[in-house]
Amino acid sequence: TQLLEQSPQFLSIQEGENLTVYCNSSSVFSSLQWYRQEPGEGPVLLVTVVTGGEVKKLKRLTFQFGDARKDSSLHITAAQPGDTGLYLCAGGSGYQKVTFGTGTKLQVIP
Amino acid sequence: SAVISQKPSRDICQRGTSLTIQCQVDSQVTMMFWYRQQPGQSLTLIATANQGSEATYESGFVIDKFPISRPNLTFSTLTVSNMSPEDSSIYLCSVRGGQVYNEQFFGPGTRLTVL
């Protein structure tokens, strides 16, 4: 069974601070996705990383895929209240079932 | 990306009753997925629904409790049968798509409360 552990589980920070969320597994994934979910909505895809060591930037969000494709991180610079939500990583390999991470609940206080 | 709608968006039901959740996709897709989520927590896959065949259920979920229909390539329903308070949760349908096979798109969810 593939597991994706996220840390921290909860994070409450002030607007303008930086933060990093980690997604770790003992399994290798061919691709890894990050999603953000706001209350009352379904998860929304933010990014996909597929190459070991890959770094992708989406405005203030920076995503990195580990060299061995077993882990990933999400760094947010100068967090804003609009970044508040549940962040989920998800990994998949080929046509296998997608595994979702344990989730990180982020609250950004104005 | 696919646009997915779900009905109802929320409901409050009595113990012992059943609720059918509908999921409509704006494009034809081979597989549709049903998930359960406790608020603020991760997703648990209930089953995969393929058009023209029986759904494939994950460990801990059975067809008698969660019957699924998939009459065509754009629509699916999930029924939560003989409900108990433990079934209170958010139910999400999703489809795969995008440039990478494992990318998924989700409906807005159905928030179910069982009294």
JSON list of C-alpha atoms in Angstrom, two decimals:
[
{"chain": "A", "resi": 1, "resn": "THR", "atom": "CA", "xyz": [0.00, 0.00, 0.00]},
{"chain": "A", "resi": 2, "resn": "GLN", "atom": "CA", "xyz": [1.36, 3.38, -1.01]},
{"chain": "A", "resi": 3, "resn": "LEU", "atom": "CA", "xyz": [1.20, 6.09, 1.66]},
{"chain": "A", "resi": 4, "resn": "LEU", "atom": "CA", "xyz": [1.78, 9.81, 1.33]},
{"chain": "A", "resi": 5, "resn": "GLU", "atom": "CA", "xyz": [2.44, 11.59, 4.62]},
{"chain": "A", "resi": 6, "resn": "GLN", "atom": "CA", "xyz": [2.11, 15.35, 4.73]},
{"chain": "A", "resi": 7, "resn": "SER", "atom": "CA", "xyz": [3.58, 17.65, 7.32]},
{"chain": "A", "resi": 8, "resn": "PRO", "atom": "CA", "xyz": [2.62, 19.70, 9.07]},
{"chain": "A", "resi": 9, "resn": "GLN", "atom": "CA", "xyz": [-0.97, 18.60, 9.53]},
{"chain": "A", "resi": 10, "resn": "PHE", "atom": "CA", "xyz": [-2.08, 22.09, 10.58]},
{"chain": "A", "resi": 11, "resn": "LEU", "atom": "CA", "xyz": [-0.47, 25.48, 10.02]},
{"chain": "A", "resi": 12, "resn": "SER", "atom": "CA", "xyz": [-1.69, 28.86, 11.18]},
{"chain": "A", "resi": 13, "resn": "ILE", "atom": "CA", "xyz": [0.44, 31.84, 10.15]},
{"chain": "A", "resi": 14, "resn": "GLN", "atom": "CA", "xyz": [0.26, 35.59, 9.78]},
{"chain": "A", "resi": 15, "resn": "GLU", "atom": "CA", "xyz": [-0.16, 37.23, 6.40]},
{"chain": "A", "resi": 16, "resn": "GLY", "atom": "CA", "xyz": [3.22, 37.88, 4.80]},
{"chain": "A", "resi": 17, "resn": "GLU", "atom": "CA", "xyz": [5.01, 34.90, 6.34]},
{"chain": "A", "resi": 18, "resn": "ASN", "atom": "CA", "xyz": [6.60, 32.09, 4.34]},
{"chain": "A", "resi": 19, "resn": "LEU", "atom": "CA", "xyz": [5.80, 28.42, 4.78]},
{"chain": "A", "resi": 20, "resn": "THR", "atom": "CA", "xyz": [6.69, 24.99, 3.45]},
{"chain": "A", "resi": 21, "resn": "VAL", "atom": "CA", "xyz": [4.53, 21.89, 3.30]},
{"chain": "A", "resi": 22, "resn": "TYR", "atom": "CA", "xyz": [6.10, 18.47, 2.85]},
{"chain": "A", "resi": 23, "resn": "CYS", "atom": "CA", "xyz": [4.78, 15.34, 1.19]},
{"chain": "A", "resi": 24, "resn": "ASN", "atom": "CA", "xyz": [6.76, 12.14, 1.82]},
{"chain": "A", "resi": 25, "resn": "SER", "atom": "CA", "xyz": [6.49, 8.52, 0.77]},
{"chain": "A", "resi": 26, "resn": "SER", "atom": "CA", "xyz": [8.57, 5.38, 0.63]},
{"chain": "A", "resi": 27, "resn": "SER", "atom": "CA", "xyz": [7.15, 4.67, -2.83]},
{"chain": "A", "resi": 28, "resn": "VAL", "atom": "CA", "xyz": [8.25, 6.04, -6.18]},
{"chain": "A", "resi": 29, "resn": "PHE", "atom": "CA", "xyz": [5.66, 7.91, -8.21]},
{"chain": "A", "resi": 30, "resn": "SER", "atom": "CA", "xyz": [5.72, 8.69, -11.92]},
{"chain": "A", "resi": 31, "resn": "SER", "atom": "CA", "xyz": [3.92, 11.96, -11.24]},
{"chain": "A", "resi": 32, "resn": "LEU", "atom": "CA", "xyz": [2.80, 13.95, -8.24]},
{"chain": "A", "resi": 33, "resn": "GLN", "atom": "CA", "xyz": [0.03, 16.53, -8.03]},
{"chain": "A", "resi": 34, "resn": "TRP", "atom": "CA", "xyz": [-0.76, 19.28, -5.54]},
{"chain": "A", "resi": 35, "resn": "TYR", "atom": "CA", "xyz": [-4.35, 20.35, -4.94]},
{"chain": "A", "resi": 36, "resn": "ARG", "atom": "CA", "xyz": [-5.94, 23.12, -2.89]},
{"chain": "A", "resi": 37, "resn": "GLN", "atom": "CA", "xyz": [-9.42, 22.75, -1.48]},
{"chain": "A", "resi": 38, "resn": "GLU", "atom": "CA", "xyz": [-11.50, 25.56, -0.04]},
{"chain": "A", "resi": 39, "resn": "PRO", "atom": "CA", "xyz": [-14.51, 24.95, 2.23]},
{"chain": "A", "resi": 40, "resn": "GLY", "atom": "CA", "xyz": [-17.57, 23.85, 0.29]},
{"chain": "A", "resi": 41, "resn": "GLU", "atom": "CA", "xyz": [-15.59, 23.11, -2.86]},
{"chain": "A", "resi": 42, "resn": "GLY", "atom": "CA", "xyz": [-13.81, 20.14, -4.39]},
{"chain": "A", "resi": 43, "resn": "PRO", "atom": "CA", "xyz": [-10.02, 20.00, -4.62]},
{"chain": "A", "resi": 44, "resn": "VAL", "atom": "CA", "xyz": [-8.56, 22.10, -7.44]},
{"chain": "A", "resi": 45, "resn": "LEU", "atom": "CA", "xyz": [-5.41, 21.05, -9.23]},
{"chain": "A", "resi": 46, "resn": "LEU", "atom": "CA", "xyz": [-2.48, 23.45, -8.73]},
{"chain": "A", "resi": 47, "resn": "VAL", "atom": "CA", "xyz": [0.42, 21.68, -10.40]},
{"chain": "A", "resi": 48, "resn": "THR", "atom": "CA", "xyz": [1.85, 18.37, -11.60]},
{"chain": "A", "resi": 49, "resn": "VAL", "atom": "CA", "xyz": [5.53, 17.44, -11.33]},
{"chain": "A", "resi": 50, "resn": "VAL", "atom": "CA", "xyz": [6.89, 14.47, -13.23]},
{"chain": "A", "resi": 51, "resn": "THR", "atom": "CA", "xyz": [10.70, 14.67, -13.31]},
{"chain": "A", "resi": 52, "resn": "GLY", "atom": "CA", "xyz": [12.95, 14.00, -10.32]},
{"chain": "A", "resi": 53, "resn": "GLY", "atom": "CA", "xyz": [14.41, 17.29, -9.07]},
{"chain": "A", "resi": 54, "resn": "GLU", "atom": "CA", "xyz": [11.86, 19.32, -11.01]},
{"chain": "A", "resi": 55, "resn": "VAL", "atom": "CA", "xyz": [10.94, 22.76, -9.68]},
{"chain": "A", "resi": 56, "resn": "LYS", "atom": "CA", "xyz": [7.80, 24.58, -10.79]},
{"chain": "A", "resi": 57, "resn": "LYS", "atom": "CA", "xyz": [6.67, 28.05, -9.83]},
{"chain": "A", "resi": 58, "resn": "LEU", "atom": "CA", "xyz": [3.12, 29.32, -9.79]},
{"chain": "A", "resi": 59, "resn": "LYS", "atom": "CA", "xyz": [3.25, 33.00, -8.73]},
{"chain": "A", "resi": 60, "resn": "ARG", "atom": "CA", "xyz": [4.15, 32.83, -4.99]},
{"chain": "A", "resi": 61, "resn": "LEU", "atom": "CA", "xyz": [4.00, 29.03, -4.88]},
{"chain": "A", "resi": 62, "resn": "THR", "atom": "CA", "xyz": [7.07, 26.89, -5.57]},
{"chain": "A", "resi": 63, "resn": "PHE", "atom": "CA", "xyz": [6.75, 23.14, -5.99]},
{"chain": "A", "resi": 64, "resn": "GLN", "atom": "CA", "xyz": [9.64, 20.68, -5.95]},
{"chain": "A", "resi": 65, "resn": "PHE", "atom": "CA", "xyz": [9.75, 16.98, -6.77]},
{"chain": "A", "resi": 66, "resn": "GLY", "atom": "CA", "xyz": [12.42, 14.98, -4.98]},
{"chain": "A", "resi": 67, "resn": "ASP", "atom": "CA", "xyz": [15.29, 13.53, -6.99]},
{"chain": "A", "resi": 68, "resn": "ALA", "atom": "CA", "xyz": [14.08, 9.99, -6.26]},
{"chain": "A", "resi": 69, "resn": "ARG", "atom": "CA", "xyz": [10.44, 10.91, -7.01]},
{"chain": "A", "resi": 70, "resn": "LYS", "atom": "CA", "xyz": [9.35, 9.82, -3.54]},
{"chain": "A", "resi": 71, "resn": "ASP", "atom": "CA", "xyz": [8.73, 13.21, -1.99]},
{"chain": "A", "resi": 72, "resn": "SER", "atom": "CA", "xyz": [7.69, 16.75, -2.79]},
{"chain": "A", "resi": 73, "resn": "SER", "atom": "CA", "xyz": [7.44, 20.15, -1.16]},
{"chain": "A", "resi": 74, "resn": "LEU", "atom": "CA", "xyz": [5.28, 23.21, -1.57]},
{"chain": "A", "resi": 75, "resn": "HIS", "atom": "CA", "xyz": [6.69, 26.56, -0.52]},
{"chain": "A", "resi": 76, "resn": "ILE", "atom": "CA", "xyz": [4.51, 29.66, -0.29]},
{"chain": "A", "resi": 77, "resn": "THR", "atom": "CA", "xyz": [6.17, 33.06, -0.15]},
{"chain": "A", "resi": 78, "resn": "ALA", "atom": "CA", "xyz": [4.44, 35.99, 1.55]},
{"chain": "A", "resi": 79, "resn": "ALA", "atom": "CA", "xyz": [1.26, 34.07, 2.33]},
{"chain": "A", "resi": 80, "resn": "GLN", "atom": "CA", "xyz": [-2.05, 35.82, 1.83]},
{"chain": "A", "resi": 81, "resn": "PRO", "atom": "CA", "xyz": [-5.50, 35.07, 3.30]},
{"chain": "A", "resi": 82, "resn": "GLY", "atom": "CA", "xyz": [-6.55, 33.75, -0.10]},
{"chain": "A", "resi": 83, "resn": "ASP", "atom": "CA", "xyz": [-4.03, 30.92, 0.35]},
{"chain": "A", "resi": 84, "resn": "THR", "atom": "CA", "xyz": [-6.13, 29.53, 3.20]},
{"chain": "A", "resi": 85, "resn": "GLY", "atom": "CA", "xyz": [-7.36, 26.03, 2.52]},
{"chain": "A", "resi": 86, "resn": "LEU", "atom": "CA", "xyz": [-6.59, 22.33, 2.63]},
{"chain": "A", "resi": 87, "resn": "TYR", "atom": "CA", "xyz": [-3.54, 21.33, 0.60]},
{"chain": "A", "resi": 88, "resn": "LEU", "atom": "CA", "xyz": [-3.37, 17.78, -0.71]},
{"chain": "A", "resi": 89, "resn": "CYS", "atom": "CA", "xyz": [-0.58, 16.05, -2.54]},
{"chain": "A", "resi": 90, "resn": "ALA", "atom": "CA", "xyz": [-1.38, 13.01, -4.68]},
{"chain": "A", "resi": 91, "resn": "GLY", "atom": "CA", "xyz": [0.86, 10.48, -6.38]},
{"chain": "A", "resi": 92, "resn": "GLY", "atom": "CA", "xyz": [0.31, 8.02, -9.14]},
{"chain": "A", "resi": 93, "resn": "SER", "atom": "CA", "xyz": [2.21, 5.56, -11.27]},
{"chain": "A", "resi": 94, "resn": "GLY", "atom": "CA", "xyz": [0.99, 4.44, -14.64]},
{"chain": "A", "resi": 95, "resn": "TYR", "atom": "CA", "xyz": [-2.59, 3.24, -14.51]},
{"chain": "A", "resi": 96, "resn": "GLN", "atom": "CA", "xyz": [-2.56, 2.47, -10.80]},
{"chain": "A", "resi": 97, "resn": "LYS", "atom": "CA", "xyz": [-4.91, 4.06, -8.31]},
{"chain": "A", "resi": 98, "resn": "VAL", "atom": "CA", "xyz": [-3.95, 7.59, -7.27]},
{"chain": "A", "resi": 99, "resn": "THR", "atom": "CA", "xyz": [-2.84, 7.93, -3.64]},
{"chain": "A", "resi": 100, "resn": "PHE", "atom": "CA", "xyz": [-3.78, 11.11, -1.79]},
{"chain": "A", "resi": 101, "resn": "GLY", "atom": "CA", "xyz": [-1.71, 12.59, 0.99]},
{"chain": "A", "resi": 102, "resn": "THR", "atom": "CA", "xyz": [-2.92, 13.06, 4.54]},
{"chain": "A", "resi": 103, "resn": "GLY", "atom": "CA", "xyz": [-3.55, 16.77, 3.98]},
{"chain": "A", "resi": 104, "resn": "THR", "atom": "CA", "xyz": [-2.29, 20.06, 5.40]},
{"chain": "A", "resi": 105, "resn": "LYS", "atom": "CA", "xyz": [-4.79, 22.60, 6.66]},
{"chain": "A", "resi": 106, "resn": "LEU", "atom": "CA", "xyz": [-3.44, 26.13, 6.23]},
{"chain": "A", "resi": 107, "resn": "GLN", "atom": "CA", "xyz": [-4.90, 29.24, 7.82]},
{"chain": "A", "resi": 108, "resn": "VAL", "atom": "CA", "xyz": [-3.46, 32.63, 6.92]},
{"chain": "A", "resi": 109, "resn": "ILE", "atom": "CA", "xyz": [-4.49, 35.33, 9.38]},
{"chain": "A", "resi": 110, "resn": "PRO", "atom": "CA", "xyz": [-4.84, 38.88, 8.01]},
{"chain": "B", "resi": 1, "resn": "SER", "atom": "CA", "xyz": [-10.08, 20.32, -17.75]},
{"chain": "B", "resi": 2, "resn": "ALA", "atom": "CA", "xyz": [-13.52, 18.88, -17.10]},
{"chain": "B", "resi": 3, "resn": "VAL", "atom": "CA", "xyz": [-16.41, 20.72, -15.47]},
{"chain": "B", "resi": 4, "resn": "ILE", "atom": "CA", "xyz": [-18.26, 18.57, -12.97]},
{"chain": "B", "resi": 5, "resn": "SER", "atom": "CA", "xyz": [-21.52, 19.27, -11.19]},
{"chain": "B", "resi": 6, "resn": "GLN", "atom": "CA", "xyz": [-23.09, 17.39, -8.30]},
{"chain": "B", "resi": 7, "resn": "LYS", "atom": "CA", "xyz": [-26.55, 17.30, -6.86]},
{"chain": "B", "resi": 8, "resn": "PRO", "atom": "CA", "xyz": [-27.54, 17.83, -4.13]},
{"chain": "B", "resi": 9, "resn": "SER", "atom": "CA", "xyz": [-24.88, 20.13, -2.73]},
{"chain": "B", "resi": 10, "resn": "ARG", "atom": "CA", "xyz": [-25.93, 19.22, 0.79]},
{"chain": "B", "resi": 11, "resn": "ASP", "atom": "CA", "xyz": [-28.62, 17.28, 2.59]},
{"chain": "B", "resi": 12, "resn": "ILE", "atom": "CA", "xyz": [-29.72, 16.33, 6.07]},
{"chain": "B", "resi": 13, "resn": "CYS", "atom": "CA", "xyz": [-31.20, 12.85, 6.25]},
{"chain": "B", "resi": 14, "resn": "GLN", "atom": "CA", "xyz": [-32.75, 10.58, 8.81]},
{"chain": "B", "resi": 15, "resn": "ARG", "atom": "CA", "xyz": [-31.13, 7.36, 9.97]},
{"chain": "B", "resi": 16, "resn": "GLY", "atom": "CA", "xyz": [-32.21, 4.34, 7.90]},
{"chain": "B", "resi": 17, "resn": "THR", "atom": "CA", "xyz": [-33.04, 6.27, 4.74]},
{"chain": "B", "resi": 18, "resn": "SER", "atom": "CA", "xyz": [-31.10, 6.40, 1.46]},
{"chain": "B", "resi": 19, "resn": "LEU", "atom": "CA", "xyz": [-29.75, 9.29, -0.58]},
{"chain": "B", "resi": 20, "resn": "THR", "atom": "CA", "xyz": [-28.73, 9.28, -4.23]},
{"chain": "B", "resi": 21, "resn": "ILE", "atom": "CA", "xyz": [-26.04, 11.72, -5.33]},
{"chain": "B", "resi": 22, "resn": "GLN", "atom": "CA", "xyz": [-25.78, 12.67, -8.98]},
{"chain": "B", "resi": 23, "resn": "CYS", "atom": "CA", "xyz": [-22.61, 13.59, -10.85]},
{"chain": "B", "resi": 24, "resn": "GLN", "atom": "CA", "xyz": [-22.63, 15.18, -14.32]},
{"chain": "B", "resi": 25, "resn": "VAL", "atom": "CA", "xyz": [-19.50, 15.79, -16.42]},
{"chain": "B", "resi": 26, "resn": "ASP", "atom": "CA", "xyz": [-19.34, 18.16, -19.39]},
{"chain": "B", "resi": 27, "resn": "SER", "atom": "CA", "xyz": [-17.36, 15.69, -21.51]},
{"chain": "B", "resi": 28, "resn": "GLN", "atom": "CA", "xyz": [-17.27, 11.95, -22.10]},
{"chain": "B", "resi": 29, "resn": "VAL", "atom": "CA", "xyz": [-14.98, 10.07, -19.75]},
{"chain": "B", "resi": 30, "resn": "THR", "atom": "CA", "xyz": [-14.21, 6.40, -19.34]},
{"chain": "B", "resi": 31, "resn": "MET", "atom": "CA", "xyz": [-13.81, 6.29, -15.57]},
{"chain": "B", "resi": 32, "resn": "MET", "atom": "CA", "xyz": [-15.49, 8.24, -12.83]},
{"chain": "B", "resi": 33, "resn": "PHE", "atom": "CA", "xyz": [-14.42, 8.07, -9.20]},
{"chain": "B", "resi": 34, "resn": "TRP", "atom": "CA", "xyz": [-16.36, 8.46, -5.98]},
{"chain": "B", "resi": 35, "resn": "TYR", "atom": "CA", "xyz": [-14.60, 9.65, -2.84]},
{"chain": "B", "resi": 36, "resn": "ARG", "atom": "CA", "xyz": [-15.56, 10.26, 0.76]},
{"chain": "B", "resi": 37, "resn": "GLN", "atom": "CA", "xyz": [-13.97, 13.01, 2.84]},
{"chain": "B", "resi": 38, "resn": "GLN", "atom": "CA", "xyz": [-14.32, 14.10, 6.41]},
{"chain": "B", "resi": 39, "resn": "PRO", "atom": "CA", "xyz": [-14.11, 17.91, 6.57]},
{"chain": "B", "resi": 40, "resn": "GLY", "atom": "CA", "xyz": [-10.49, 19.06, 6.62]},
{"chain": "B", "resi": 41, "resn": "GLN", "atom": "CA", "xyz": [-9.14, 15.58, 6.01]},
{"chain": "B", "resi": 42, "resn": "SER", "atom": "CA", "xyz": [-7.86, 13.56, 3.08]},
{"chain": "B", "resi": 43, "resn": "LEU", "atom": "CA", "xyz": [-9.87, 11.68, 0.47]},
{"chain": "B", "resi": 44, "resn": "THR", "atom": "CA", "xyz": [-10.86, 8.02, 0.65]},
{"chain": "B", "resi": 45, "resn": "LEU", "atom": "CA", "xyz": [-11.72, 6.30, -2.61]},
{"chain": "B", "resi": 46, "resn": "ILE", "atom": "CA", "xyz": [-15.05, 4.46, -2.45]},
{"chain": "B", "resi": 47, "resn": "ALA", "atom": "CA", "xyz": [-15.22, 3.02, -5.96]},
{"chain": "B", "resi": 48, "resn": "THR", "atom": "CA", "xyz": [-14.39, 3.46, -9.62]},
{"chain": "B", "resi": 49, "resn": "ALA", "atom": "CA", "xyz": [-17.33, 3.56, -12.01]},
{"chain": "B", "resi": 50, "resn": "ASN", "atom": "CA", "xyz": [-16.88, 2.39, -15.59]},
{"chain": "B", "resi": 51, "resn": "GLN", "atom": "CA", "xyz": [-19.57, 2.77, -18.19]},
{"chain": "B", "resi": 52, "resn": "GLY", "atom": "CA", "xyz": [-21.10, -0.54, -19.14]},
{"chain": "B", "resi": 53, "resn": "SER", "atom": "CA", "xyz": [-19.69, -2.58, -16.28]},
{"chain": "B", "resi": 54, "resn": "GLU", "atom": "CA", "xyz": [-20.03, -2.95, -12.53]},
{"chain": "B", "resi": 55, "resn": "ALA", "atom": "CA", "xyz": [-18.20, -0.51, -10.34]},
{"chain": "B", "resi": 56, "resn": "THR", "atom": "CA", "xyz": [-14.99, -1.59, -8.65]},
{"chain": "B", "resi": 57, "resn": "TYR", "atom": "CA", "xyz": [-15.13, -1.05, -4.89]},
{"chain": "B", "resi": 58, "resn": "GLU", "atom": "CA", "xyz": [-12.24, -0.38, -2.53]},
{"chain": "B", "resi": 59, "resn": "SER", "atom": "CA", "xyz": [-11.65, -2.36, 0.63]},
{"chain": "B", "resi": 60, "resn": "GLY", "atom": "CA", "xyz": [-14.21, -1.45, 3.26]},
{"chain": "B", "resi": 61, "resn": "PHE", "atom": "CA", "xyz": [-16.90, -0.41, 0.78]},
{"chain": "B", "resi": 62, "resn": "VAL", "atom": "CA", "xyz": [-19.59, -2.75, -0.58]},
{"chain": "B", "resi": 63, "resn": "ILE", "atom": "CA", "xyz": [-22.13, -2.52, -3.35]},
{"chain": "B", "resi": 64, "resn": "ASP", "atom": "CA", "xyz": [-25.11, -3.10, -1.07]},
{"chain": "B", "resi": 65, "resn": "LYS", "atom": "CA", "xyz": [-24.23, -0.03, 0.97]},
{"chain": "B", "resi": 66, "resn": "PHE", "atom": "CA", "xyz": [-22.99, 2.19, -1.89]},
{"chain": "B", "resi": 67, "resn": "PRO", "atom": "CA", "xyz": [-24.66, 1.12, -5.16]},
{"chain": "B", "resi": 68, "resn": "ILE", "atom": "CA", "xyz": [-23.36, 3.02, -8.17]},
{"chain": "B", "resi": 69, "resn": "SER", "atom": "CA", "xyz": [-24.89, 3.53, -11.58]},
{"chain": "B", "resi": 70, "resn": "ARG", "atom": "CA", "xyz": [-23.07, 4.60, -14.74]},
{"chain": "B", "resi": 71, "resn": "PRO", "atom": "CA", "xyz": [-25.63, 4.74, -17.52]},
{"chain": "B", "resi": 72, "resn": "ASN", "atom": "CA", "xyz": [-23.49, 6.74, -19.97]},
{"chain": "B", "resi": 73, "resn": "LEU", "atom": "CA", "xyz": [-20.10, 8.41, -20.39]},
{"chain": "B", "resi": 74, "resn": "THR", "atom": "CA", "xyz": [-21.09, 11.71, -18.74]},
{"chain": "B", "resi": 75, "resn": "PHE", "atom": "CA", "xyz": [-23.19, 10.70, -15.75]},
{"chain": "B", "resi": 76, "resn": "SER", "atom": "CA", "xyz": [-23.01, 8.62, -12.59]},
{"chain": "B", "resi": 77, "resn": "THR", "atom": "CA", "xyz": [-24.91, 8.23, -9.34]},
{"chain": "B", "resi": 78, "resn": "LEU", "atom": "CA", "xyz": [-23.83, 7.06, -5.91]},
{"chain": "B", "resi": 79, "resn": "THR", "atom": "CA", "xyz": [-26.46, 5.93, -3.42]},
{"chain": "B", "resi": 80, "resn": "VAL", "atom": "CA", "xyz": [-25.75, 5.86, 0.28]},
{"chain": "B", "resi": 81, "resn": "SER", "atom": "CA", "xyz": [-28.12, 3.20, 1.61]},
{"chain": "B", "resi": 82, "resn": "ASN", "atom": "CA", "xyz": [-29.59, 2.60, 5.05]},
{"chain": "B", "resi": 83, "resn": "MET", "atom": "CA", "xyz": [-27.72, 5.58, 6.40]},
{"chain": "B", "resi": 84, "resn": "SER", "atom": "CA", "xyz": [-26.34, 5.96, 9.88]},
{"chain": "B", "resi": 85, "resn": "PRO", "atom": "CA", "xyz": [-24.64, 8.98, 11.51]},
{"chain": "B", "resi": 86, "resn": "GLU", "atom": "CA", "xyz": [-21.27, 7.42, 10.61]},
{"chain": "B", "resi": 87, "resn": "ASP", "atom": "CA", "xyz": [-22.11, 8.10, 6.94]},
{"chain": "B", "resi": 88, "resn": "SER", "atom": "CA", "xyz": [-22.07, 11.85, 7.59]},
{"chain": "B", "resi": 89, "resn": "SER", "atom": "CA", "xyz": [-19.35, 13.10, 5.30]},
{"chain": "B", "resi": 90, "resn": "ILE", "atom": "CA", "xyz": [-18.56, 14.93, 2.09]},
{"chain": "B", "resi": 91, "resn": "TYR", "atom": "CA", "xyz": [-18.98, 12.82, -1.05]},
{"chain": "B", "resi": 92, "resn": "LEU", "atom": "CA", "xyz": [-17.01, 13.86, -4.14]},
{"chain": "B", "resi": 93, "resn": "CYS", "atom": "CA", "xyz": [-17.02, 12.60, -7.69]},
{"chain": "B", "resi": 94, "resn": "SER", "atom": "CA", "xyz": [-14.04, 13.07, -9.94]},
{"chain": "B", "resi": 95, "resn": "VAL", "atom": "CA", "xyz": [-12.62, 12.22, -13.35]},
{"chain": "B", "resi": 96, "resn": "ARG", "atom": "CA", "xyz": [-9.11, 11.92, -14.68]},
{"chain": "B", "resi": 97, "resn": "GLY", "atom": "CA", "xyz": [-7.88, 14.18, -17.42]},
{"chain": "B", "resi": 98, "resn": "GLY", "atom": "CA", "xyz": [-5.43, 16.89, -18.22]},
{"chain": "B", "resi": 99, "resn": "GLN", "atom": "CA", "xyz": [-2.00, 16.60, -19.73]},
{"chain": "B", "resi": 100, "resn": "VAL", "atom": "CA", "xyz": [-0.84, 14.00, -17.22]},
{"chain": "B", "resi": 101, "resn": "TYR", "atom": "CA", "xyz": [-2.89, 10.85, -16.76]},
{"chain": "B", "resi": 102, "resn": "ASN", "atom": "CA", "xyz": [-3.11, 11.01, -12.96]},
{"chain": "B", "resi": 103, "resn": "GLU", "atom": "CA", "xyz": [-4.47, 14.55, -12.82]},
{"chain": "B", "resi": 104, "resn": "GLN", "atom": "CA", "xyz": [-8.00, 14.62, -11.46]},
{"chain": "B", "resi": 105, "resn": "PHE", "atom": "CA", "xyz": [-10.85, 17.08, -11.57]},
{"chain": "B", "resi": 106, "resn": "PHE", "atom": "CA", "xyz": [-13.46, 17.15, -8.86]},
{"chain": "B", "resi": 107, "resn": "GLY", "atom": "CA", "xyz": [-17.05, 18.12, -8.43]},
{"chain": "B", "resi": 108, "resn": "PRO", "atom": "CA", "xyz": [-17.97, 20.56, -5.67]},
{"chain": "B", "resi": 109, "resn": "GLY", "atom": "CA", "xyz": [-19.02, 17.74, -3.35]},
{"chain": "B", "resi": 110, "resn": "THR", "atom": "CA", "xyz": [-22.18, 16.74, -1.51]},
{"chain": "B", "resi": 111, "resn": "ARG", "atom": "CA", "xyz": [-22.21, 17.42, 2.21]},
{"chain": "B", "resi": 112, "resn": "LEU", "atom": "CA", "xyz": [-24.31, 14.77, 3.92]},
{"chain": "B", "resi": 113, "resn": "THR", "atom": "CA", "xyz": [-25.47, 14.91, 7.52]},
{"chain": "B", "resi": 114, "resn": "VAL", "atom": "CA", "xyz": [-27.29, 11.91, 8.97]},
{"chain": "B", "resi": 115, "resn": "LEU", "atom": "CA", "xyz": [-29.29, 12.43, 12.13]}
]
